[in-house]
């Protein structure tokens, strides 16, 4: 499927959409050619002559606006995670994150400033330096309070705790089952104070790009309102190194000025979230998630036991 002179739809994007979003993903892929053509015309855009980019959920087309301003057109399936993205980007207004230039609410289509996709934080060999970059970006992003109506960590935590008993019954390994149960216990201790900051939720080194106006900027938020400790997990799991977990956690909590016990509990919450998803989908638990829980326990002497 193509839009002449604009786009070939990447096969891997189509495969991911069908795998994760089933019929909705199939419909999204089928609609992409017309959607791209519509917004190229509506916003008076021209192809920039460089290849499109994509992740699991979105297609990103490098374009130029009528006045020559470089930009990217982001086409994505609108869902509960992506619907808050333009709201968050508008509130952050370029402070630590890519700027939003235009937005179509019904489809979730966005026009964003064009960053340098060839200069991704993931390409830098200094892993520790990359973790510190992420922590400093999070400090900027978390300075903004979440707006009313943003999906909330309190609701997510309540849902996780409600689903945990059924999931525990499906985990055959006793040690893994105990880790997941203790992660839930840690979340239960902090669930009544879920926080009110505007979180990114998915800030790892492939979601950080260089720009002319700033050394590094965040892209692709899946925003929610909550405690900053819930934002640490991606930098612990990305480029996973068991021996580095405690260093990364300590470095990020120091840069962000977080209460370590609360940050640890909400990081266990991310482990719990992933374990629930994997088990409910019939997949094995992620070894990295379990090891993160073990390493944080070893570095703190606190739950999970």
PDB file of C-alpha atoms in Angstrom:
ATOM      1  CA  UNK A   1       0.000   0.000   0.000  1.00  0.00           C
ATOM      2  CA  UNK A   2       1.416   3.367  -1.000  1.00  0.00           C
ATOM      3  CA  UNK A   3       0.736   7.041  -1.373  1.00  0.00           C
ATOM      4  CA  UNK A   4       2.613   7.929  -4.587  1.00  0.00           C
ATOM      5  CA  UNK A   5       5.719   9.918  -3.785  1.00  0.00           C
ATOM      6  CA  UNK A   6       5.007   9.829  -0.061  1.00  0.00           C
ATOM      7  CA  UNK A   7       4.945   6.431   1.584  1.00  0.00           C
ATOM      8  CA  UNK A   8       5.387   2.709   1.398  1.00  0.00           C
ATOM      9  CA  UNK A   9       3.790   1.202   4.496  1.00  0.00           C
ATOM     10  CA  UNK A  10       6.491  -0.791   6.313  1.00  0.00           C
ATOM     11  CA  UNK A  11       5.671  -4.482   6.575  1.00  0.00           C
ATOM     12  CA  UNK A  12       6.906  -4.642  10.186  1.00  0.00           C
ATOM     13  CA  UNK A  13       4.488  -1.896  11.226  1.00  0.00           C
ATOM     14  CA  UNK A  14       1.626  -3.796   9.618  1.00  0.00           C
ATOM     15  CA  UNK A  15       2.685  -7.029  11.333  1.00  0.00           C
ATOM     16  CA  UNK A  16       2.921  -5.321  14.739  1.00  0.00           C
ATOM     17  CA  UNK A  17      -0.462  -3.634  14.375  1.00  0.00           C
ATOM     18  CA  UNK A  18      -2.188  -6.878  13.443  1.00  0.00           C
ATOM     19  CA  UNK A  19      -0.402  -8.791  16.215  1.00  0.00           C
ATOM     20  CA  UNK A  20      -1.155  -6.351  19.034  1.00  0.00           C
ATOM     21  CA  UNK A  21      -4.345  -4.598  17.907  1.00  0.00           C
ATOM     22  CA  UNK A  22      -5.997  -7.363  15.881  1.00  0.00           C
ATOM     23  CA  UNK A  23      -8.862  -6.053  13.702  1.00  0.00           C
ATOM     24  CA  UNK A  24      -8.402  -2.459  14.849  1.00  0.00           C
ATOM     25  CA  UNK A  25      -4.762  -2.663  13.759  1.00  0.00           C
ATOM     26  CA  UNK A  26      -5.714  -4.188  10.418  1.00  0.00           C
ATOM     27  CA  UNK A  27      -8.207  -1.370   9.830  1.00  0.00           C
ATOM     28  CA  UNK A  28      -5.608   1.247  10.793  1.00  0.00           C
ATOM     29  CA  UNK A  29      -3.087  -0.121   8.289  1.00  0.00           C
ATOM     30  CA  UNK A  30      -5.734  -0.267   5.561  1.00  0.00           C
ATOM     31  CA  UNK A  31      -6.639   3.387   6.216  1.00  0.00           C
ATOM     32  CA  UNK A  32      -3.054   4.694   6.328  1.00  0.00           C
ATOM     33  CA  UNK A  33      -2.627   5.583   2.630  1.00  0.00           C
ATOM     34  CA  UNK A  34      -5.753   7.759   2.569  1.00  0.00           C
ATOM     35  CA  UNK A  35      -4.966   9.192   6.014  1.00  0.00           C
ATOM     36  CA  UNK A  36      -1.455  10.211   4.956  1.00  0.00           C
ATOM     37  CA  UNK A  37      -2.669  11.756   1.708  1.00  0.00           C
ATOM     38  CA  UNK A  38      -5.434  13.650   3.528  1.00  0.00           C
ATOM     39  CA  UNK A  39      -3.103  15.289   6.040  1.00  0.00           C
ATOM     40  CA  UNK A  40      -0.400  16.037   3.485  1.00  0.00           C
ATOM     41  CA  UNK A  41      -3.025  18.071   1.640  1.00  0.00           C
ATOM     42  CA  UNK A  42      -4.851  19.462   4.682  1.00  0.00           C
ATOM     43  CA  UNK A  43      -1.709  20.847   6.322  1.00  0.00           C
ATOM     44  CA  UNK A  44      -0.008  21.747   3.003  1.00  0.00           C
ATOM     45  CA  UNK A  45       2.947  19.435   3.559  1.00  0.00           C
ATOM     46  CA  UNK A  46       5.599  18.165   1.157  1.00  0.00           C
ATOM     47  CA  UNK A  47       7.657  14.967   1.474  1.00  0.00           C
ATOM     48  CA  UNK A  48      11.129  15.763   2.776  1.00  0.00           C
ATOM     49  CA  UNK A  49      12.731  13.076   0.634  1.00  0.00           C
ATOM     50  CA  UNK A  50      13.909  10.922   3.539  1.00  0.00           C
ATOM     51  CA  UNK A  51      12.530   7.490   4.483  1.00  0.00           C
ATOM     52  CA  UNK A  52       9.595   7.141   6.864  1.00  0.00           C
ATOM     53  CA  UNK A  53      10.162   5.869  10.381  1.00  0.00           C
ATOM     54  CA  UNK A  54       8.008   3.654  12.539  1.00  0.00           C
ATOM     55  CA  UNK A  55       7.798   1.846  15.836  1.00  0.00           C
ATOM     56  CA  UNK A  56       5.174  -0.630  16.944  1.00  0.00           C
ATOM     57  CA  UNK A  57       2.246   1.783  16.896  1.00  0.00           C
ATOM     58  CA  UNK A  58       2.936   4.772  14.638  1.00  0.00           C
ATOM     59  CA  UNK A  59       4.189   5.805  11.230  1.00  0.00           C
ATOM     60  CA  UNK A  60       6.315   8.969  11.110  1.00  0.00           C
ATOM     61  CA  UNK A  61       6.795  10.776   7.786  1.00  0.00           C
ATOM     62  CA  UNK A  62       9.481  13.474   7.426  1.00  0.00           C
ATOM     63  CA  UNK A  63       7.867  16.468   5.741  1.00  0.00           C
ATOM     64  CA  UNK A  64       8.325  20.177   5.081  1.00  0.00           C
ATOM     65  CA  UNK A  65       5.623  22.771   5.745  1.00  0.00           C
ATOM     66  CA  UNK A  66       4.677  25.320   3.108  1.00  0.00           C
ATOM     67  CA  UNK A  67       7.063  27.863   4.639  1.00  0.00           C
ATOM     68  CA  UNK A  68       9.937  25.350   4.553  1.00  0.00           C
ATOM     69  CA  UNK A  69       9.815  24.451   8.253  1.00  0.00           C
ATOM     70  CA  UNK A  70      11.005  20.862   8.724  1.00  0.00           C
ATOM     71  CA  UNK A  71       8.529  18.649  10.556  1.00  0.00           C
ATOM     72  CA  UNK A  72       7.277  15.092  10.860  1.00  0.00           C
ATOM     73  CA  UNK A  73       3.741  13.804  10.351  1.00  0.00           C
ATOM     74  CA  UNK A  74       2.874  11.181  12.965  1.00  0.00           C
ATOM     75  CA  UNK A  75       0.030   8.813  12.093  1.00  0.00           C
ATOM     76  CA  UNK A  76      -1.067   6.440  14.826  1.00  0.00           C
ATOM     77  CA  UNK A  77      -3.928   4.355  16.109  1.00  0.00           C
ATOM     78  CA  UNK A  78      -5.701   6.448  18.715  1.00  0.00           C
ATOM     79  CA  UNK A  79      -6.033   4.563  22.011  1.00  0.00           C
ATOM     80  CA  UNK A  80      -5.995   5.210  25.764  1.00  0.00           C
ATOM     81  CA  UNK A  81      -2.189   5.519  25.753  1.00  0.00           C
ATOM     82  CA  UNK A  82      -1.744   7.775  22.734  1.00  0.00           C
ATOM     83  CA  UNK A  83      -4.752  10.057  23.250  1.00  0.00           C
ATOM     84  CA  UNK A  84      -2.946  12.025  25.967  1.00  0.00           C
ATOM     85  CA  UNK A  85       0.210  12.585  23.890  1.00  0.00           C
ATOM     86  CA  UNK A  86      -0.756  15.890  22.247  1.00  0.00           C
ATOM     87  CA  UNK A  87      -2.071  17.203  25.574  1.00  0.00           C
ATOM     88  CA  UNK A  88       1.226  16.462  27.295  1.00  0.00           C
ATOM     89  CA  UNK A  89       3.347  17.824  24.449  1.00  0.00           C
ATOM     90  CA  UNK A  90       1.349  21.043  24.432  1.00  0.00           C
ATOM     91  CA  UNK A  91       1.839  21.457  28.188  1.00  0.00           C
ATOM     92  CA  UNK A  92       5.561  20.695  28.060  1.00  0.00           C
ATOM     93  CA  UNK A  93       5.860  23.161  25.146  1.00  0.00           C
ATOM     94  CA  UNK A  94       9.300  21.956  24.109  1.00  0.00           C
ATOM     95  CA  UNK A  95      10.828  21.912  27.596  1.00  0.00           C
ATOM     96  CA  UNK A  96      12.533  18.528  27.515  1.00  0.00           C
ATOM     97  CA  UNK A  97      10.280  17.149  24.785  1.00  0.00           C
ATOM     98  CA  UNK A  98       9.579  17.495  21.074  1.00  0.00           C
ATOM     99  CA  UNK A  99       7.280  20.407  20.148  1.00  0.00           C
ATOM    100  CA  UNK A 100       3.752  19.857  18.886  1.00  0.00           C
ATOM    101  CA  UNK A 101       3.021  21.993  15.791  1.00  0.00           C
ATOM    102  CA  UNK A 102      -0.503  20.817  14.927  1.00  0.00           C
ATOM    103  CA  UNK A 103      -2.962  18.114  15.974  1.00  0.00           C
ATOM    104  CA  UNK A 104      -6.140  16.471  14.728  1.00  0.00           C
ATOM    105  CA  UNK A 105      -8.059  15.222  17.736  1.00  0.00           C
ATOM    106  CA  UNK A 106     -10.447  12.745  16.028  1.00  0.00           C
ATOM    107  CA  UNK A 107      -7.639  10.702  14.425  1.00  0.00           C
ATOM    108  CA  UNK A 108      -4.780  11.459  16.839  1.00  0.00           C
ATOM    109  CA  UNK A 109      -2.634  12.628  13.913  1.00  0.00           C
ATOM    110  CA  UNK A 110       0.111  15.058  14.919  1.00  0.00           C
ATOM    111  CA  UNK A 111       2.545  17.385  13.219  1.00  0.00           C
ATOM    112  CA  UNK A 112       5.756  17.596  15.258  1.00  0.00           C
ATOM    113  CA  UNK A 113       9.025  19.443  15.012  1.00  0.00           C
ATOM    114  CA  UNK A 114      11.624  17.358  13.211  1.00  0.00           C
ATOM    115  CA  UNK A 115      14.475  16.183  15.435  1.00  0.00           C
ATOM    116  CA  UNK A 116      17.643  14.410  14.285  1.00  0.00           C
ATOM    117  CA  UNK A 117      16.650  10.753  14.049  1.00  0.00           C
ATOM    118  CA  UNK A 118      20.235   9.828  13.140  1.00  0.00           C
ATOM    119  CA  UNK A 119      21.388  11.023  16.577  1.00  0.00           C
ATOM    120  CA  UNK A 120      19.553   8.811  19.042  1.00  0.00           C
ATOM    121  CA  UNK A 121      20.610   8.431  22.668  1.00  0.00           C
ATOM    122  CA  UNK A 122      20.675   4.656  22.101  1.00  0.00           C
ATOM    123  CA  UNK A 123      23.632   5.158  19.746  1.00  0.00           C
ATOM    124  CA  UNK A 124      25.875   6.635  22.436  1.00  0.00           C
ATOM    125  CA  UNK A 125      28.226   4.058  24.016  1.00  0.00           C
ATOM    126  CA  UNK A 126      28.156   5.625  27.499  1.00  0.00           C
ATOM    127  CA  UNK A 127      25.241   3.809  29.143  1.00  0.00           C
ATOM    128  CA  UNK A 128      25.654   5.605  32.478  1.00  0.00           C
ATOM    129  CA  UNK A 129      25.735   8.953  30.740  1.00  0.00           C
ATOM    130  CA  UNK A 130      22.565   7.987  28.891  1.00  0.00           C
ATOM    131  CA  UNK A 131      20.790   7.132  32.137  1.00  0.00           C
ATOM    132  CA  UNK A 132      21.695  10.557  33.509  1.00  0.00           C
ATOM    133  CA  UNK A 133      20.372  12.224  30.337  1.00  0.00           C
ATOM    134  CA  UNK A 134      17.057  10.424  30.835  1.00  0.00           C
ATOM    135  CA  UNK A 135      16.922  11.425  34.499  1.00  0.00           C
ATOM    136  CA  UNK A 136      17.517  15.094  33.650  1.00  0.00           C
ATOM    137  CA  UNK A 137      14.840  15.026  30.963  1.00  0.00           C
ATOM    138  CA  UNK A 138      12.403  13.456  33.422  1.00  0.00           C
ATOM    139  CA  UNK A 139      13.178  16.252  35.869  1.00  0.00           C
ATOM    140  CA  UNK A 140      11.948  18.764  33.261  1.00  0.00           C
ATOM    141  CA  UNK A 141       8.886  16.718  32.352  1.00  0.00           C
ATOM    142  CA  UNK A 142       7.849  16.004  35.941  1.00  0.00           C
ATOM    143  CA  UNK A 143       7.914  19.699  36.810  1.00  0.00           C
ATOM    144  CA  UNK A 144       4.542  19.967  35.044  1.00  0.00           C
ATOM    145  CA  UNK A 145       1.432  18.936  36.992  1.00  0.00           C
ATOM    146  CA  UNK A 146      -0.886  16.613  35.124  1.00  0.00           C
ATOM    147  CA  UNK A 147      -4.055  18.244  33.776  1.00  0.00           C
ATOM    148  CA  UNK A 148      -7.564  17.163  34.811  1.00  0.00           C
ATOM    149  CA  UNK A 149      -8.800  14.177  32.866  1.00  0.00           C
ATOM    150  CA  UNK A 150      -5.407  12.606  32.213  1.00  0.00           C
ATOM    151  CA  UNK A 151      -5.401   8.840  32.808  1.00  0.00           C
ATOM    152  CA  UNK A 152      -4.227   8.338  36.374  1.00  0.00           C
ATOM    153  CA  UNK A 153      -1.771   6.034  38.093  1.00  0.00           C
ATOM    154  CA  UNK A 154      -4.254   5.641  40.945  1.00  0.00           C
ATOM    155  CA  UNK A 155      -6.709   3.927  38.594  1.00  0.00           C
ATOM    156  CA  UNK A 156      -3.951   1.815  37.047  1.00  0.00           C
ATOM    157  CA  UNK A 157      -2.743   0.716  40.484  1.00  0.00           C
ATOM    158  CA  UNK A 158      -6.253  -0.219  41.590  1.00  0.00           C
ATOM    159  CA  UNK A 159      -6.739  -2.290  38.450  1.00  0.00           C
ATOM    160  CA  UNK A 160      -3.403  -4.041  38.919  1.00  0.00           C
ATOM    161  CA  UNK A 161      -4.172  -4.973  42.512  1.00  0.00           C
ATOM    162  CA  UNK A 162      -7.602  -6.254  41.531  1.00  0.00           C
ATOM    163  CA  UNK A 163      -6.115  -8.485  38.804  1.00  0.00           C
ATOM    164  CA  UNK A 164      -3.182  -9.798  40.856  1.00  0.00           C
ATOM    165  CA  UNK A 165      -4.859 -12.741  42.685  1.00  0.00           C
ATOM    166  CA  UNK A 166      -6.018 -14.373  39.441  1.00  0.00           C
ATOM    167  CA  UNK A 167      -2.608 -13.898  37.862  1.00  0.00           C
ATOM    168  CA  UNK A 168      -0.767 -15.348  40.863  1.00  0.00           C
ATOM    169  CA  UNK A 169      -2.767 -18.547  40.435  1.00  0.00           C
ATOM    170  CA  UNK A 170      -1.342 -18.869  36.918  1.00  0.00           C
ATOM    171  CA  UNK A 171       2.358 -18.459  37.822  1.00  0.00           C
ATOM    172  CA  UNK A 172       3.811 -21.953  38.338  1.00  0.00           C
ATOM    173  CA  UNK A 173       7.242 -21.039  39.727  1.00  0.00           C
ATOM    174  CA  UNK A 174       7.050 -20.417  43.512  1.00  0.00           C
ATOM    175  CA  UNK A 175       9.896 -17.904  43.608  1.00  0.00           C
ATOM    176  CA  UNK A 176       8.483 -15.872  40.716  1.00  0.00           C
ATOM    177  CA  UNK A 177       5.007 -16.029  42.231  1.00  0.00           C
ATOM    178  CA  UNK A 178       6.370 -14.715  45.539  1.00  0.00           C
ATOM    179  CA  UNK A 179       8.200 -11.857  43.781  1.00  0.00           C
ATOM    180  CA  UNK A 180       5.047 -10.789  41.949  1.00  0.00           C
ATOM    181  CA  UNK A 181       2.979 -11.020  45.134  1.00  0.00           C
ATOM    182  CA  UNK A 182       5.471  -8.909  47.023  1.00  0.00           C
ATOM    183  CA  UNK A 183       5.564  -6.328  44.223  1.00  0.00           C
ATOM    184  CA  UNK A 184       1.787  -6.070  44.630  1.00  0.00           C
ATOM    185  CA  UNK A 185       2.216  -5.671  48.385  1.00  0.00           C
ATOM    186  CA  UNK A 186       4.657  -2.803  47.811  1.00  0.00           C
ATOM    187  CA  UNK A 187       2.199  -1.079  45.462  1.00  0.00           C
ATOM    188  CA  UNK A 188      -0.593  -1.517  48.004  1.00  0.00           C
ATOM    189  CA  UNK A 189       1.498   0.459  50.524  1.00  0.00           C
ATOM    190  CA  UNK A 190       1.678   3.529  48.268  1.00  0.00           C
ATOM    191  CA  UNK A 191      -1.518   3.224  46.209  1.00  0.00           C
ATOM    192  CA  UNK A 192      -3.378   5.804  48.309  1.00  0.00           C
ATOM    193  CA  UNK A 193      -0.845   8.485  47.239  1.00  0.00           C
ATOM    194  CA  UNK A 194      -0.403   7.916  43.492  1.00  0.00           C
ATOM    195  CA  UNK A 195       0.962  11.391  42.726  1.00  0.00           C
ATOM    196  CA  UNK A 196      -0.030  14.198  40.370  1.00  0.00           C
ATOM    197  CA  UNK A 197       2.951  14.816  38.059  1.00  0.00           C
ATOM    198  CA  UNK A 198       2.767  14.532  34.271  1.00  0.00           C
ATOM    199  CA  UNK A 199       4.669  11.304  33.494  1.00  0.00           C
ATOM    200  CA  UNK A 200       6.153  10.136  30.200  1.00  0.00           C
ATOM    201  CA  UNK A 201       5.802   6.393  31.023  1.00  0.00           C
ATOM    202  CA  UNK A 202       8.128   5.174  28.228  1.00  0.00           C
ATOM    203  CA  UNK A 203      11.323   7.233  28.364  1.00  0.00           C
ATOM    204  CA  UNK A 204      14.152   4.929  27.287  1.00  0.00           C
ATOM    205  CA  UNK A 205      17.173   5.679  25.116  1.00  0.00           C
ATOM    206  CA  UNK A 206      15.387   5.017  21.808  1.00  0.00           C
ATOM    207  CA  UNK A 207      12.822   7.697  22.716  1.00  0.00           C
ATOM    208  CA  UNK A 208      15.445  10.415  23.102  1.00  0.00           C
ATOM    209  CA  UNK A 209      16.699  12.301  20.033  1.00  0.00           C
ATOM    210  CA  UNK A 210      19.132  15.167  19.502  1.00  0.00           C
ATOM    211  CA  UNK A 211      18.055  18.577  18.215  1.00  0.00           C
ATOM    212  CA  UNK A 212      19.631  21.859  17.213  1.00  0.00           C
ATOM    213  CA  UNK A 213      17.863  23.741  20.016  1.00  0.00           C
ATOM    214  CA  UNK A 214      18.705  21.237  22.781  1.00  0.00           C
ATOM    215  CA  UNK A 215      21.205  18.405  23.214  1.00  0.00           C
ATOM    216  CA  UNK A 216      18.447  15.839  23.817  1.00  0.00           C
ATOM    217  CA  UNK A 217      14.649  15.798  23.722  1.00  0.00           C
ATOM    218  CA  UNK A 218      12.050  13.169  24.614  1.00  0.00           C
ATOM    219  CA  UNK A 219       9.617  11.777  22.068  1.00  0.00           C
ATOM    220  CA  UNK A 220       6.668   9.332  22.073  1.00  0.00           C
ATOM    221  CA  UNK A 221       5.188   9.867  25.549  1.00  0.00           C
ATOM    222  CA  UNK A 222       2.378   7.640  26.773  1.00  0.00           C
ATOM    223  CA  UNK A 223       1.419  10.184  29.430  1.00  0.00           C
ATOM    224  CA  UNK A 224      -0.370   9.707  32.695  1.00  0.00           C
ATOM    225  CA  UNK A 225      -0.732  11.490  36.006  1.00  0.00           C
ATOM    226  CA  UNK A 226       1.207   9.983  38.869  1.00  0.00           C
ATOM    227  CA  UNK A 227       4.287   9.544  41.008  1.00  0.00           C
ATOM    228  CA  UNK A 228       7.666  10.133  39.277  1.00  0.00           C
ATOM    229  CA  UNK A 229       8.908   6.788  40.619  1.00  0.00           C
ATOM    230  CA  UNK A 230       6.665   5.074  38.072  1.00  0.00           C
ATOM    231  CA  UNK A 231       8.828   6.588  35.294  1.00  0.00           C
ATOM    232  CA  UNK A 232      12.145   4.953  36.253  1.00  0.00           C
ATOM    233  CA  UNK A 233      11.654   1.402  34.962  1.00  0.00           C
ATOM    234  CA  UNK A 234      12.411   1.959  31.225  1.00  0.00           C
ATOM    235  CA  UNK A 235      15.936   3.169  31.977  1.00  0.00           C
ATOM    236  CA  UNK A 236      16.492   0.163  34.264  1.00  0.00           C
ATOM    237  CA  UNK A 237      15.299  -2.377  31.701  1.00  0.00           C
ATOM    238  CA  UNK A 238      16.723  -0.864  28.519  1.00  0.00           C
ATOM    239  CA  UNK A 239      20.164  -2.269  27.617  1.00  0.00           C
ATOM    240  CA  UNK A 240      19.551  -4.533  30.581  1.00  0.00           C
ATOM    241  CA  UNK A 241      22.525  -5.262  32.818  1.00  0.00           C
ATOM    242  CA  UNK A 242      21.684  -6.980  36.123  1.00  0.00           C
ATOM    243  CA  UNK A 243      24.776  -5.599  37.808  1.00  0.00           C
ATOM    244  CA  UNK A 244      23.837  -2.048  36.833  1.00  0.00           C
ATOM    245  CA  UNK A 245      20.270  -1.959  38.171  1.00  0.00           C
ATOM    246  CA  UNK A 246      21.075  -0.508  41.595  1.00  0.00           C
ATOM    247  CA  UNK A 247      23.490   2.100  40.175  1.00  0.00           C
ATOM    248  CA  UNK A 248      20.876   3.297  37.697  1.00  0.00           C
ATOM    249  CA  UNK A 249      18.144   3.418  40.330  1.00  0.00           C
ATOM    250  CA  UNK A 250      20.374   5.330  42.763  1.00  0.00           C
ATOM    251  CA  UNK A 251      21.527   7.772  40.071  1.00  0.00           C
ATOM    252  CA  UNK A 252      18.024   8.560  38.859  1.00  0.00           C
ATOM    253  CA  UNK A 253      16.501   8.965  42.303  1.00  0.00           C
ATOM    254  CA  UNK A 254      19.348  11.320  43.221  1.00  0.00           C
ATOM    255  CA  UNK A 255      18.984  13.475  40.091  1.00  0.00           C
ATOM    256  CA  UNK A 256      15.198  13.599  40.513  1.00  0.00           C
ATOM    257  CA  UNK A 257      15.320  14.127  44.276  1.00  0.00           C
ATOM    258  CA  UNK A 258      12.915  11.256  44.907  1.00  0.00           C
ATOM    259  CA  UNK A 259      12.090   9.478  48.130  1.00  0.00           C
ATOM    260  CA  UNK A 260      13.885   6.188  47.521  1.00  0.00           C
ATOM    261  CA  UNK A 261      11.355   3.972  49.304  1.00  0.00           C
ATOM    262  CA  UNK A 262       8.421   5.390  47.318  1.00  0.00           C
ATOM    263  CA  UNK A 263      10.371   5.283  44.056  1.00  0.00           C
ATOM    264  CA  UNK A 264      11.261   1.662  44.754  1.00  0.00           C
ATOM    265  CA  UNK A 265       7.630   0.773  45.441  1.00  0.00           C
ATOM    266  CA  UNK A 266       6.440   2.369  42.202  1.00  0.00           C
ATOM    267  CA  UNK A 267       9.241   0.671  40.266  1.00  0.00           C
ATOM    268  CA  UNK A 268       7.939  -2.606  41.663  1.00  0.00           C
ATOM    269  CA  UNK A 269       4.616  -1.384  40.296  1.00  0.00           C
ATOM    270  CA  UNK A 270       6.058  -1.329  36.778  1.00  0.00           C
ATOM    271  CA  UNK A 271       7.374  -4.854  37.289  1.00  0.00           C
ATOM    272  CA  UNK A 272       3.917  -5.896  38.470  1.00  0.00           C
ATOM    273  CA  UNK A 273       2.276  -4.226  35.465  1.00  0.00           C
ATOM    274  CA  UNK A 274       4.521  -6.114  33.049  1.00  0.00           C
ATOM    275  CA  UNK A 275       4.058  -9.436  34.835  1.00  0.00           C
ATOM    276  CA  UNK A 276       0.283  -9.032  34.736  1.00  0.00           C
ATOM    277  CA  UNK A 277       0.333  -8.296  31.013  1.00  0.00           C
ATOM    278  CA  UNK A 278       2.608 -11.237  30.197  1.00  0.00           C
ATOM    279  CA  UNK A 279       0.648 -13.737  32.259  1.00  0.00           C
ATOM    280  CA  UNK A 280      -2.734 -12.575  30.976  1.00  0.00           C
ATOM    281  CA  UNK A 281      -1.466 -12.931  27.404  1.00  0.00           C
ATOM    282  CA  UNK A 282      -0.172 -16.432  28.103  1.00  0.00           C
ATOM    283  CA  UNK A 283       3.490 -15.477  27.831  1.00  0.00           C
ATOM    284  CA  UNK A 284       6.268 -16.283  30.332  1.00  0.00           C
ATOM    285  CA  UNK A 285       7.340 -13.617  32.801  1.00  0.00           C
ATOM    286  CA  UNK A 286      10.212 -11.422  31.685  1.00  0.00           C
ATOM    287  CA  UNK A 287      13.455 -12.432  33.346  1.00  0.00           C
ATOM    288  CA  UNK A 288      14.674  -8.829  33.310  1.00  0.00           C
ATOM    289  CA  UNK A 289      11.598  -7.709  35.264  1.00  0.00           C
ATOM    290  CA  UNK A 290      12.081 -10.381  37.908  1.00  0.00           C
ATOM    291  CA  UNK A 291      15.772  -9.587  38.178  1.00  0.00           C
ATOM    292  CA  UNK A 292      15.087  -5.859  38.586  1.00  0.00           C
ATOM    293  CA  UNK A 293      12.847  -6.709  41.551  1.00  0.00           C
ATOM    294  CA  UNK A 294      15.517  -8.982  43.032  1.00  0.00           C
ATOM    295  CA  UNK A 295      18.300  -6.420  42.586  1.00  0.00           C
ATOM    296  CA  UNK A 296      16.324  -3.575  44.123  1.00  0.00           C
ATOM    297  CA  UNK A 297      15.475  -5.826  47.050  1.00  0.00           C
ATOM    298  CA  UNK A 298      19.152  -6.698  47.469  1.00  0.00           C
ATOM    299  CA  UNK A 299      20.191  -3.059  47.298  1.00  0.00           C
ATOM    300  CA  UNK A 300      17.645  -1.921  49.861  1.00  0.00           C
ATOM    301  CA  UNK A 301      16.833  -4.764  52.210  1.00  0.00           C
ATOM    302  CA  UNK A 302      13.128  -4.006  51.638  1.00  0.00           C
ATOM    303  CA  UNK A 303      10.232  -5.797  49.938  1.00  0.00           C
ATOM    304  CA  UNK A 304       9.817  -7.735  47.733  1.00  0.00           C
ATOM    305  CA  UNK A 305      10.972 -10.412  50.129  1.00  0.00           C
TER     306      UNK A 305
END
